[in-house]
Coordinates of N, CA and C in Angstrom, one line a residue:
M1139 N -5.9 3.9 -9.6 CA -5.5 2.6 -9.8 C -4.5 1.8 -8.8
A1140 N -3.7 3.2 -7.9 CA -2.7 2.6 -6.8 C -3.8 0.8 -5.7
V1141 N -5.4 1.4 -5.2 CA -5.7 0.6 -5.2 C -6.3 -0.1 -6.5
R1142 N -6.8 -0.2 -7.3 CA -6.9 -1.5 -8.0 C -5.3 -2.5 -8.2
R1143 N -5.0 -1.7 -8.2 CA -3.9 -2.7 -8.5 C -3.3 -3.7 -7.0
E1144 N -3.7 -2.9 -6.0 CA -3.7 -3.9 -4.2 C -4.2 -4.3 -4.5
V1145 N -5.9 -4.7 -4.2 CA -6.6 -5.5 -4.5 C -6.5 -6.8 -5.4
L1146 N -6.3 -6.4 -6.5 CA -6.3 -7.8 -7.5 C -5.7 -7.6 -7.3
G1147 N -4.5 -6.8 -7.9 CA -3.2 -7.9 -7.6 C -2.3 -7.0 -9.5
P1148 N -1.2 -6.6 -9.3 CA -1.2 -5.8 -10.8 C -0.7 -6.9 -11.8
A1149 N -0.8 -8.1 -11.6 CA -1.1 -8.7 -13.0 C -2.2 -8.3 -13.8
H1150 N -2.9 -9.1 -12.9 CA -5.1 -9.4 -13.4 C -5.3 -7.2 -13.8
V1151 N -4.9 -6.0 -13.7 CA -4.5 -5.1 -14.3 C -4.3 -4.6 -14.8
D1152 N -2.5 -5.1 -15.1 CA -1.3 -4.6 -16.5 C -1.8 -6.0 -17.4
R1153 N -3.0 -6.7 -17.1 CA -3.6 -7.5 -18.1 C -4.9 -7.1 -19.1
A1154 N -5.2 -6.9 -17.8 CA -6.6 -5.4 -18.3 C -6.9 -4.4 -19.1
T1155 N -5.9 -3.5 -18.7 CA -4.8 -2.7 -19.8 C -4.5 -2.4 -20.6
A1156 N -3.9 -3.6 -20.6 CA -3.2 -4.1 -21.9 C -4.4 -4.5 -23.4
A1157 N -5.5 -4.8 -22.5 CA -6.7 -5.7 -23.0 C -7.3 -4.2 -24.1
T1158 N -7.9 -2.9 -23.2 CA -8.1 -1.8 -23.8 C -7.9 -1.3 -24.9
T1159 N -9.0 -1.8 -25.6 CA -9.2 -0.5 -26.4 C -10.2 0.3 -27.1
S1160 N -10.0 0.6 -28.1 CA -10.5 2.4 -27.9 C -12.2 2.1 -27.7
F1161 N -12.7 0.7 -28.0 CA -14.0 0.8 -27.5 C -14.5 0.8 -26.2
T1162 N -13.4 0.6 -25.3 CA -13.6 -0.4 -23.8 C -13.2 0.5 -23.0
R1163 N -12.3 2.1 -23.8 CA -10.7 2.9 -23.1 C -12.7 4.0 -22.0
D1164 N -13.8 3.7 -22.2 CA -14.5 4.4 -21.2 C -14.5 4.0 -19.7
F1165 N -14.8 2.6 -20.4 CA -15.9 1.7 -19.3 C -15.0 1.2 -18.9
Q1166 N -12.8 0.6 -19.3 CA -11.6 1.0 -17.9 C -12.2 2.5 -17.1
D1167 N -11.9 3.7 -17.9 CA -12.2 4.8 -17.0 C -12.4 4.9 -15.6
L1168 N -14.0 4.4 -15.8 CA -15.6 5.1 -15.2 C -14.8 3.6 -13.8
I1169 N -14.8 2.6 -14.0 CA -14.3 1.6 -13.2 C -12.8 1.6 -12.6
T1170 N -12.6 2.2 -13.4 CA -11.2 2.4 -12.2 C -11.7 4.4 -11.7
R1171 N -12.2 5.3 -11.9 CA -12.6 5.8 -11.4 C -13.7 5.7 -9.8
Y1172 N -14.8 5.2 -10.1 CA -15.8 4.8 -9.7 C -15.5 4.3 -8.5
A1173 N -15.7 2.6 -8.8 CA -15.5 1.4 -8.1 C -14.3 0.8 -7.8
W1174 N -12.6 2.1 -8.3 CA -11.9 1.7 -7.3 C -11.2 2.9 -5.8
G1175 N -11.7 4.0 -7.2 CA -11.5 5.4 -6.4 C -12.3 6.4 -5.2
D1176 N -13.4 6.0 -6.4 CA -14.9 6.7 -5.0 C -14.6 5.4 -4.8
I1177 N -15.5 4.5 -4.4 CA -15.8 3.2 -3.6 C -14.5 2.8 -3.1
W1178 N -14.6 1.9 -3.4 CA -13.4 0.9 -2.3 C -12.1 2.4 -2.1
T1179 N -12.0 3.0 -1.4 CA -10.8 4.0 -0.9 C -11.6 5.0 0.1
R1180 N -13.7 4.5 0.0 CA -13.9 5.2 2.1 C -13.6 4.4 2.7
P1181 N -14.3 5.6 3.8 CA -13.2 5.1 5.5 C -14.6 3.9 6.2
G1182 N -15.9 4.4 5.2 CA -16.8 3.6 6.0 C -16.9 1.6 6.2
L1183 N -16.3 1.2 5.2 CA -15.8 0.0 5.8 C -14.8 -0.8 5.5
D1184 N -14.0 -1.5 5.8 CA -12.2 -1.8 5.8 C -12.0 -2.9 4.2
R1185 N -11.9 -2.6 3.2 CA -11.3 -3.6 3.0 C -11.9 -5.2 2.2
R1186 N -11.4 -5.7 3.7 CA -12.0 -7.3 4.4 C -13.9 -7.0 4.5
S1187 N -14.1 -5.8 4.8 CA -15.5 -6.3 4.6 C -16.1 -6.0 3.4
R1188 N -15.4 -4.6 2.5 CA -15.6 -4.5 1.0 C -15.4 -6.2 0.3
S1189 N -14.7 -7.1 0.9 CA -14.7 -8.4 -0.1 C -15.5 -8.0 0.6
M1190 N -16.0 -9.0 1.4 CA -17.6 -9.9 1.7 C -18.6 -9.7 1.4
V1191 N -18.9 -7.9 1.1 CA -19.9 -7.6 0.2 C -19.2 -8.4 -1.0
T1192 N -18.8 -7.6 -1.1 CA -18.9 -8.2 -3.0 C -18.5 -9.7 -3.6
L1193 N -18.4 -9.8 -2.5 CA -18.4 -11.6 -2.2 C -20.0 -12.4 -2.6
T1194 N -20.3 -12.1 -2.0 CA -22.0 -12.1 -1.8 C -22.7 -11.6 -3.0
A1195 N -22.4 -10.4 -2.9 CA -23.4 -9.6 -4.7 C -23.1 -10.6 -5.7
L1196 N -21.4 -10.6 -5.9 CA -21.4 -12.0 -7.5 C -21.9 -13.2 -7.7
V1197 N -22.2 -14.0 -5.9 CA -22.6 -14.9 -5.6 C -24.0 -15.2 -6.2
A1198 N -24.6 -13.6 -5.7 CA -25.7 -13.8 -5.5 C -26.7 -13.5 -7.1
L1199 N -25.5 -12.3 -7.9 CA -26.1 -12.1 -9.3 C -25.3 -13.1 -10.5
G1200 N -24.9 -14.0 -10.1 CA -24.0 -15.4 -10.6 C -23.0 -14.8 -11.7
H1201 N -22.4 -13.4 -11.2 CA -21.5 -13.0 -11.7 C -20.0 -14.1 -11.1
H1202 N -20.0 -15.0 -12.7 CA -19.2 -15.9 -12.0 C -17.5 -15.4 -12.1
E1203 N -16.9 -15.3 -13.1 CA -15.2 -15.1 -13.9 C -15.5 -13.9 -12.3
E1204 N -16.0 -13.1 -12.2 CA -15.5 -11.7 -11.3 C -15.4 -12.3 -9.9
L1205 N -16.1 -13.2 -9.7 CA -16.0 -13.8 -8.3 C -14.4 -14.9 -8.4
A1206 N -14.1 -15.3 -9.1 CA -13.6 -15.9 -9.3 C -12.1 -14.9 -8.9
M1207 N -11.9 -14.2 -9.6 CA -11.2 -12.9 -9.3 C -11.2 -11.9 -7.8
H1208 N -12.6 -11.8 -7.3 CA -12.5 -11.2 -6.0 C -12.4 -12.3 -5.2
V1209 N -12.2 -13.6 -5.0 CA -12.0 -14.7 -3.9 C -9.8 -14.6 -4.2
R1210 N -8.9 -14.4 -5.1 CA -8.2 -13.8 -4.7 C -7.5 -12.7 -3.9
A1211 N -9.1 -11.6 -5.0 CA -8.6 -10.0 -2.5 C -9.2 -10.7 -1.8
A1212 N -11.1 -11.0 -2.1 CA -10.3 -11.1 -0.3 C -8.9 -11.8 0.1
R1213 N -8.6 -13.1 -0.2 CA -7.3 -13.1 0.5 C -6.0 -12.9 0.0
T1214 N -6.7 -11.4 -0.5 CA -4.9 -10.3 -0.6 C -5.6 -9.3 0.6
N1215 N -7.1 -9.4 0.8 CA -7.5 -8.2 1.6 C -7.8 -9.1 2.7
G1216 N -7.0 -9.3 3.6 CA -7.1 -10.7 4.2 C -7.4 -11.7 4.7
L1217 N -8.8 -11.8 4.1 CA -10.2 -13.2 4.6 C -9.1 -14.3 5.1
T1218 N -9.1 -15.1 5.7 CA -9.6 -16.5 5.5 C -10.0 -17.3 4.8
V1219 N -10.0 -19.1 4.1 CA -10.3 -19.3 3.6 C -11.4 -19.8 4.9
D1220 N -11.2 -19.6 5.9 CA -13.3 -19.9 6.4 C -13.5 -19.6 6.2
E1221 N -13.3 -17.6 6.2 CA -14.2 -16.5 6.3 C -14.5 -16.9 4.9
I1222 N -13.5 -16.3 3.9 CA -14.4 -16.5 2.7 C -15.7 -18.1 2.4
K1223 N -15.2 -19.2 3.2 CA -16.6 -20.6 3.8 C -17.8 -19.8 3.7
E1224 N -17.6 -19.2 5.5 CA -18.4 -18.5 6.1 C -19.1 -17.1 5.9
V1225 N -19.3 -17.2 4.4 CA -19.5 -15.9 3.1 C -20.3 -16.6 2.6
L1226 N -20.3 -17.9 1.6 CA -20.6 -18.5 0.5 C -21.7 -18.9 1.4
L1227 N -21.7 -19.6 2.8 CA -22.4 -20.6 3.4 C -23.8 -19.9 3.4
Q1228 N -23.5 -18.3 4.0 CA -24.2 -17.1 4.9 C -25.0 -17.0 2.6
T1229 N -24.8 -17.3 2.1 CA -25.2 -16.8 0.7 C -26.0 -17.6 0.2
A1230 N -25.6 -19.5 1.0 CA -26.4 -20.8 0.5 C -27.8 -19.8 0.9
I1231 N -28.0 -18.9 2.0 CA -29.2 -19.2 2.7 C -30.1 -17.7 1.8
Y1232 N -29.1 -16.4 1.8 CA -29.7 -15.9 1.0 C -29.8 -15.9 -0.1
C1233 N -29.2 -16.1 -1.2 CA -29.5 -16.2 -1.9 C -29.1 -17.5 -3.4
G1234 N -29.6 -18.9 -2.1 CA -29.8 -20.0 -2.6 C -28.9 -20.9 -3.2
V1235 N -28.8 -22.3 -2.8 CA -28.0 -23.1 -3.0 C -27.7 -22.9 -3.9
P1236 N -28.3 -23.1 -5.1 CA -27.4 -23.5 -6.1 C -26.6 -22.4 -6.3
A1237 N -26.8 -21.5 -6.4 CA -25.8 -20.1 -6.4 C -24.4 -20.3 -5.8
A1238 N -24.2 -20.3 -4.2 CA -22.9 -21.2 -3.4 C -23.0 -22.7 -3.5
N1239 N -23.8 -23.4 -4.4 CA -23.3 -24.8 -4.7 C -21.2 -24.2 -6.1
T1240 N -22.4 -23.5 -6.7 CA -21.1 -22.7 -7.4 C -19.8 -21.8 -7.2
A1241 N -20.4 -21.1 -6.4 CA -18.8 -20.4 -5.7 C -18.0 -21.3 -5.1
F1242 N -19.1 -21.9 -4.3 CA -18.1 -23.7 -3.6 C -16.8 -23.4 -4.3
R1243 N -17.3 -24.2 -5.6 CA -16.6 -24.7 -6.8 C -15.6 -23.8 -6.8
I1244 N -16.0 -22.7 -7.7 CA -15.0 -21.8 -8.1 C -13.8 -20.7 -7.1
A1245 N -14.8 -20.9 -6.3 CA -13.5 -21.1 -5.1 C -12.5 -21.6 -4.6
Q1246 N -13.0 -22.7 -4.5 CA -12.0 -24.3 -4.5 C -11.0 -24.2 -5.9
Q1247 N -11.7 -23.6 -6.8 CA -10.7 -24.2 -7.4 C -9.5 -22.8 -7.8
V1248 N -10.1 -21.6 -7.0 CA -8.8 -20.7 -7.6 C -8.5 -20.2 -6.1
L1249 N -8.3 -21.3 -4.0 CA -7.6 -21.3 -3.5 C -7.0 -22.9 -3.4
D1250 N -7.4 -23.6 -5.0 CA -5.9 -24.4 -4.5 C -4.7 -24.2 -6.0
D1251 N -5.3 -23.0 -6.6 CA -4.4 -22.6 -7.2 C -3.5 -21.1 -6.8
L1252 N -4.4 -20.8 -5.4 CA -3.1 -19.6 -5.3 C -2.2 -21.2 -3.7

């Protein structure tokens, strides 16, 4: 939970926790334990690198809400605006221009809000 709070921010985690129901409780527990407890804490990649990989995967799969959240997290993890732009340019080639076009629009909105 500590890593999840550090990467996504306490406000996001508090909202997700408050919105947990008996139906979603097991899922929230799963992602907290596996994504944030096992994967994001592994020593093989630093958080900046994990953010780059995550942004790419979210663009490729069209997970726009998660993309916005992880653009904010990427800034928290130390990626510069130019580095985020470079990741999105890379996705244009390997994930497709339409996916990158949407990603640039979402990222711009998030970055403007920050």
